[in-house]
PDB file of C-alpha atoms and ligand atoms in Angstrom:
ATOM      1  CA  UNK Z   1     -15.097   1.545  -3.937  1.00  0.00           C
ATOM      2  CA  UNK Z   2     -15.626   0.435  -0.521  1.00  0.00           C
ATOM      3  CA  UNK Z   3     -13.724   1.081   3.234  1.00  0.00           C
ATOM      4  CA  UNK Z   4      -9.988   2.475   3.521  1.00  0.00           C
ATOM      5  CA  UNK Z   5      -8.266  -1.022   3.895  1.00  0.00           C
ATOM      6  CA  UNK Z   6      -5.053   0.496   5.072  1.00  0.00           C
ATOM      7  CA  UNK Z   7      -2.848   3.408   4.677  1.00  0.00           C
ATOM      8  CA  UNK Z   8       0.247   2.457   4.071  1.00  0.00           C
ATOM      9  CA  UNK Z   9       3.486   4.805   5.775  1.00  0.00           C
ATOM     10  CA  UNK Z  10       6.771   4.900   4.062  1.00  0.00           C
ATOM     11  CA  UNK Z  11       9.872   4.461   6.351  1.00  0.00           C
ATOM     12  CA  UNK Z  12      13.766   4.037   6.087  1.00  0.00           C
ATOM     13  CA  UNK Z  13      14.332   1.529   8.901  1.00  0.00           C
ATOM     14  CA  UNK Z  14      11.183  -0.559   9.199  1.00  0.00           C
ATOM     15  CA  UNK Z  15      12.675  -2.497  12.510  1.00  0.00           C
ATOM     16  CA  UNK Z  16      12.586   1.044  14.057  1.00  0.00           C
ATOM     17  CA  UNK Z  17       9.614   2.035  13.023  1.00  0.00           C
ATOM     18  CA  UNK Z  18       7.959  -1.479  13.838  1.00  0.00           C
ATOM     19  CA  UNK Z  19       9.244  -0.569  17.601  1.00  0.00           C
ATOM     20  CA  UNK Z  20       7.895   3.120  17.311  1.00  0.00           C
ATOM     21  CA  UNK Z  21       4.376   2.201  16.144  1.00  0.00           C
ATOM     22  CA  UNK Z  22       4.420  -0.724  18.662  1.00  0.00           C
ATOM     23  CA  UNK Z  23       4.622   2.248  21.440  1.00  0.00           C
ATOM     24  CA  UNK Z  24       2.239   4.343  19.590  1.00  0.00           C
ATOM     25  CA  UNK Z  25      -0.658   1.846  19.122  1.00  0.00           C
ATOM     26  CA  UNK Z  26       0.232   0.105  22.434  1.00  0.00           C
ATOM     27  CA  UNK Z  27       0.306  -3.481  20.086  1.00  0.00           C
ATOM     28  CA  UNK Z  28       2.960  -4.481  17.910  1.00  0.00           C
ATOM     29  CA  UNK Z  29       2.884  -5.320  14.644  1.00  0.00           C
ATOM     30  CA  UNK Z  30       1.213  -8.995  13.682  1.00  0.00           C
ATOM     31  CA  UNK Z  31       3.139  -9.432  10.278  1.00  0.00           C
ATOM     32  CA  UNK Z  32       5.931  -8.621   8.220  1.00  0.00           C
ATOM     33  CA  UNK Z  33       5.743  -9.577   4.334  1.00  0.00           C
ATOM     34  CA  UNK Z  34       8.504  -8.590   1.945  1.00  0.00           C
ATOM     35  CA  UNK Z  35       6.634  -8.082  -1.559  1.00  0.00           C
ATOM     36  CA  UNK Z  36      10.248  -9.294  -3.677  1.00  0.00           C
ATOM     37  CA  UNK Z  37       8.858  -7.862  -7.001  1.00  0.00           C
ATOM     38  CA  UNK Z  38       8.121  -4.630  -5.587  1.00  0.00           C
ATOM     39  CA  UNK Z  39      11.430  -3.749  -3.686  1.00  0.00           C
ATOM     40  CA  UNK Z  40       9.210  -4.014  -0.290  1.00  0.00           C
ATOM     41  CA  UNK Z  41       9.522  -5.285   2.742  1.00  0.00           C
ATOM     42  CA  UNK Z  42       5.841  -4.573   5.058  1.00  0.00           C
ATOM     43  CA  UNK Z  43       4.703  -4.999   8.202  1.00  0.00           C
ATOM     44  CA  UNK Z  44       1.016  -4.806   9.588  1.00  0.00           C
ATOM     45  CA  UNK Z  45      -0.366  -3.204  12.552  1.00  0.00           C
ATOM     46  CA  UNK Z  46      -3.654  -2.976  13.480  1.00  0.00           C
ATOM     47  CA  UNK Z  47      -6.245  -0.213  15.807  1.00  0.00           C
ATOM     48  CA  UNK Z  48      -9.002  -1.506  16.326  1.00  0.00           C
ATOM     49  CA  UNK Z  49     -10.536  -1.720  13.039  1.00  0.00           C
ATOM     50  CA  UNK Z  50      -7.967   0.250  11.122  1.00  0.00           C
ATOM     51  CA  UNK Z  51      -4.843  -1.539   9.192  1.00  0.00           C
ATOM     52  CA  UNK Z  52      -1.600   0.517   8.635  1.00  0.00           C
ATOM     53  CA  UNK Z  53       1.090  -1.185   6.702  1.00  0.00           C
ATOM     54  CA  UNK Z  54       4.844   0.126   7.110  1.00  0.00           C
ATOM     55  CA  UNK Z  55       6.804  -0.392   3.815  1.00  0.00           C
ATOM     56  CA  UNK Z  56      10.522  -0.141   3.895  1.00  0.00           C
ATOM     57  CA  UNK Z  57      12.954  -0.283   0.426  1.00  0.00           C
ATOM     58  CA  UNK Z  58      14.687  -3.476   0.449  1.00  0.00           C
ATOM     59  CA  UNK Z  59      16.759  -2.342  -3.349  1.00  0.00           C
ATOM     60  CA  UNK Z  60      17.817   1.095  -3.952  1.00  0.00           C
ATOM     61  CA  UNK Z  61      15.762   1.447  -7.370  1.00  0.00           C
ATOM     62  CA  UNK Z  62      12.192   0.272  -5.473  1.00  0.00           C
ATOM     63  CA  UNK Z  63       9.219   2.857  -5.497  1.00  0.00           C
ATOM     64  CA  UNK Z  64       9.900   3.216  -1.821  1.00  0.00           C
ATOM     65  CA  UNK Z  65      12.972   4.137  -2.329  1.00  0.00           C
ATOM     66  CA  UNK Z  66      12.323   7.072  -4.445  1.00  0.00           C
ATOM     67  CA  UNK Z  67       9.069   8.240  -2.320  1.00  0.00           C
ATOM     68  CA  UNK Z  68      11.886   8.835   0.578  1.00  0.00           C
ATOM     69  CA  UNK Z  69      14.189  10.222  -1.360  1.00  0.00           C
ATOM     70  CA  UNK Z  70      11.730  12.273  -2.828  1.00  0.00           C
ATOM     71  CA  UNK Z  71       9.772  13.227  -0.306  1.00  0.00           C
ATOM     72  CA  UNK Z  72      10.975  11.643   2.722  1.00  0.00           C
ATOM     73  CA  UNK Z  73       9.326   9.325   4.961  1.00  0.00           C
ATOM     74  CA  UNK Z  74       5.471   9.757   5.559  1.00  0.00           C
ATOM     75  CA  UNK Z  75       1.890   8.702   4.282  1.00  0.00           C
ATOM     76  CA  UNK Z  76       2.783   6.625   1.079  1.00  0.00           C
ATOM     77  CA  UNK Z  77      -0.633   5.769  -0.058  1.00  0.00           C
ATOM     78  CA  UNK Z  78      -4.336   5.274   0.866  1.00  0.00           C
ATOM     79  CA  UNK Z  79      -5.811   1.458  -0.061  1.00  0.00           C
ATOM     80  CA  UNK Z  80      -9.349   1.075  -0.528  1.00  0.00           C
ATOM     81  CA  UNK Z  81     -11.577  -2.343  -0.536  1.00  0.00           C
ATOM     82  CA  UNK Z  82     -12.552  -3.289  -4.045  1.00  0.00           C
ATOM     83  CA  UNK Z  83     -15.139  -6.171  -4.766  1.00  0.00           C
ATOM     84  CA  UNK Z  84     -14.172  -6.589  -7.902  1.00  0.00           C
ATOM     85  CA  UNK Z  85     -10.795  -5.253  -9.166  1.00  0.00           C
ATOM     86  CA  UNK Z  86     -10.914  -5.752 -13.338  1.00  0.00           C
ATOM     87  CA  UNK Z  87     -13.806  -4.086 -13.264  1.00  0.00           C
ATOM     88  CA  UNK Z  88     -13.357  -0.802 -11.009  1.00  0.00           C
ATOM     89  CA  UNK Z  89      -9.996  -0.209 -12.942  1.00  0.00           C
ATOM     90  CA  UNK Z  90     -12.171  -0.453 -15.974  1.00  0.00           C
ATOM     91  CA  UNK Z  91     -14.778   1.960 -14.472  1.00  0.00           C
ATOM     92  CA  UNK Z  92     -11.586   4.586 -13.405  1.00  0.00           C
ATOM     93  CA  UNK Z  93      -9.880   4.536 -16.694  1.00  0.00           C
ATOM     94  CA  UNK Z  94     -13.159   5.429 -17.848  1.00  0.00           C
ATOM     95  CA  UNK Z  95     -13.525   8.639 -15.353  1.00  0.00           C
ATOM     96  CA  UNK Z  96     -10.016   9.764 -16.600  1.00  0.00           C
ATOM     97  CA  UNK Z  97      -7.500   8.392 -13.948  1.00  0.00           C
ATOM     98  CA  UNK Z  98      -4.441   7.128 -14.942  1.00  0.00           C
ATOM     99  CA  UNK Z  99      -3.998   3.461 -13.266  1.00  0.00           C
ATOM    100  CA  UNK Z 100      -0.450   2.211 -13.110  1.00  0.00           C
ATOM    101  CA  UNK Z 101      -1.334  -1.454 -13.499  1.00  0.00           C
ATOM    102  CA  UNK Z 102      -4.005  -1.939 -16.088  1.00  0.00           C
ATOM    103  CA  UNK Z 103      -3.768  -5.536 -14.773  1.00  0.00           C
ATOM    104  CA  UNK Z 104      -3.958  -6.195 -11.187  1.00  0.00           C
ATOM    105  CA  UNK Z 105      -0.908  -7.540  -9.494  1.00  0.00           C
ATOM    106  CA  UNK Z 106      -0.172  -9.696  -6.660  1.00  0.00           C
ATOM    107  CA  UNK Z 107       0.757  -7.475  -3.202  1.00  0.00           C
ATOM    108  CA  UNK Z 108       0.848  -7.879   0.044  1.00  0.00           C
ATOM    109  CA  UNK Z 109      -1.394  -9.384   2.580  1.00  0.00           C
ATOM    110  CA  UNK Z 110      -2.942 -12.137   0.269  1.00  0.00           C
ATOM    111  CA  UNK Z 111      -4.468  -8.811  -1.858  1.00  0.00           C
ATOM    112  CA  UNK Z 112      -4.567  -8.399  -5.714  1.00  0.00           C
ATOM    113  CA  UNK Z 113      -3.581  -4.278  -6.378  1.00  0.00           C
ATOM    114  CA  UNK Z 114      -3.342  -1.656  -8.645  1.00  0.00           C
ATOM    115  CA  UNK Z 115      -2.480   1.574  -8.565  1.00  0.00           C
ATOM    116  CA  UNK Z 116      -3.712   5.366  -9.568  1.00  0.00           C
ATOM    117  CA  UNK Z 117      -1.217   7.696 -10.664  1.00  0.00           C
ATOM    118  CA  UNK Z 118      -0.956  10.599  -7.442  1.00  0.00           C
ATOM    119  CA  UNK Z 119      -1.070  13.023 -10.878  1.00  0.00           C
ATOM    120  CA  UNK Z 120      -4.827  11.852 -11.447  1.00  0.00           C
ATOM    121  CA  UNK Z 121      -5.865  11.846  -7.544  1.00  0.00           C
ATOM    122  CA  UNK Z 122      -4.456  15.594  -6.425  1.00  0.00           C
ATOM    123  CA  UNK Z 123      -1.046  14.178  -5.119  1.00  0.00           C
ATOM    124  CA  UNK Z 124      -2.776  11.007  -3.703  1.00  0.00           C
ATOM    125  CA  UNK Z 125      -1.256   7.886  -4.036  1.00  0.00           C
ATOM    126  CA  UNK Z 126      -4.381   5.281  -4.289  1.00  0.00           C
ATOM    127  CA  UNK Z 127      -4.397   1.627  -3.761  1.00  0.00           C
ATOM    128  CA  UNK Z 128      -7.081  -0.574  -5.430  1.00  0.00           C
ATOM    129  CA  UNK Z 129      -7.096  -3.914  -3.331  1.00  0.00           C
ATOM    130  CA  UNK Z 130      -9.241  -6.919  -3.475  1.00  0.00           C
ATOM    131  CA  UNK Z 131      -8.898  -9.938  -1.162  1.00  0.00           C
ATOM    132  CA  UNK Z 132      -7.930 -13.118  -3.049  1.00  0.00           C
ATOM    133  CA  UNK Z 133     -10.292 -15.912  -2.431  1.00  0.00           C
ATOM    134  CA  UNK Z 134      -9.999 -19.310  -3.122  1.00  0.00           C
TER     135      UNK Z 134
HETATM  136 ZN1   ZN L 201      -0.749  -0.868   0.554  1.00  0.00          ZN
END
């Protein structure tokens, strides 16, 4: 596992928050990406060499959804940099963890993901992502 590629924040109104973090990192966000599979709709920001993504619930039965009704709105997950994706979910289900997507599945920001069950990781949502290349 490599760098934290993002964190990504869980919010109800993502044009809000997109004005909120704008203040806070004194830079607005550079993209928004709605994930249609996943119920999602992102946006990007970036500090310096840090990435947060905002996800907002664009159905009522997305994950995001239930995080905020769960929990309310917050840190949703940490992502970390994978070089190769198959093969670190292969190495993970070996240590024990339950993954969420024994196959890796398109997400946001040109990125293939999977997921660790927050049971497995001490409450932790984690993000597996590896940069598509082409
Ligand atoms: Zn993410």
């Amino acid at each position: 596992m490599d760098k934290i590629e993002h964190i990504g924040i869980a919010v109800k109104d993502l044009e809000k928050s997109n004005q909120l973090f704008a203040s806070l990192f004194g830079a607005p966000h550079y993209k928004i990406e709605e994930v249609e599979s996943e119920g999602v709709k992102t946006s990007f920001f970036k500090t310096g060499p840090n990435k947060i993504e905002l996800l907002e619930a664009t159905k009522p039965d997305s994950p995001i959804a239930k995080f905020i009704e769960k929990k309310g709105e917050g840190i949703h997950h940490i992502a970390f940099a994978v070089d190769d994706i198959v093969s670190e979910i292969a190495r993970l289900k070996e240590e024990g963890f339950i993954v969420l997507n024994e196959t890796p599945k398109k997400g946001a920001d040109n990125k293939l993901v999977a997921f660790l069950h927050p049971k497995s990781t001490n409450g932790v949502l984690i993000e597996l992502c590896q940069e598509i290349t082409k």
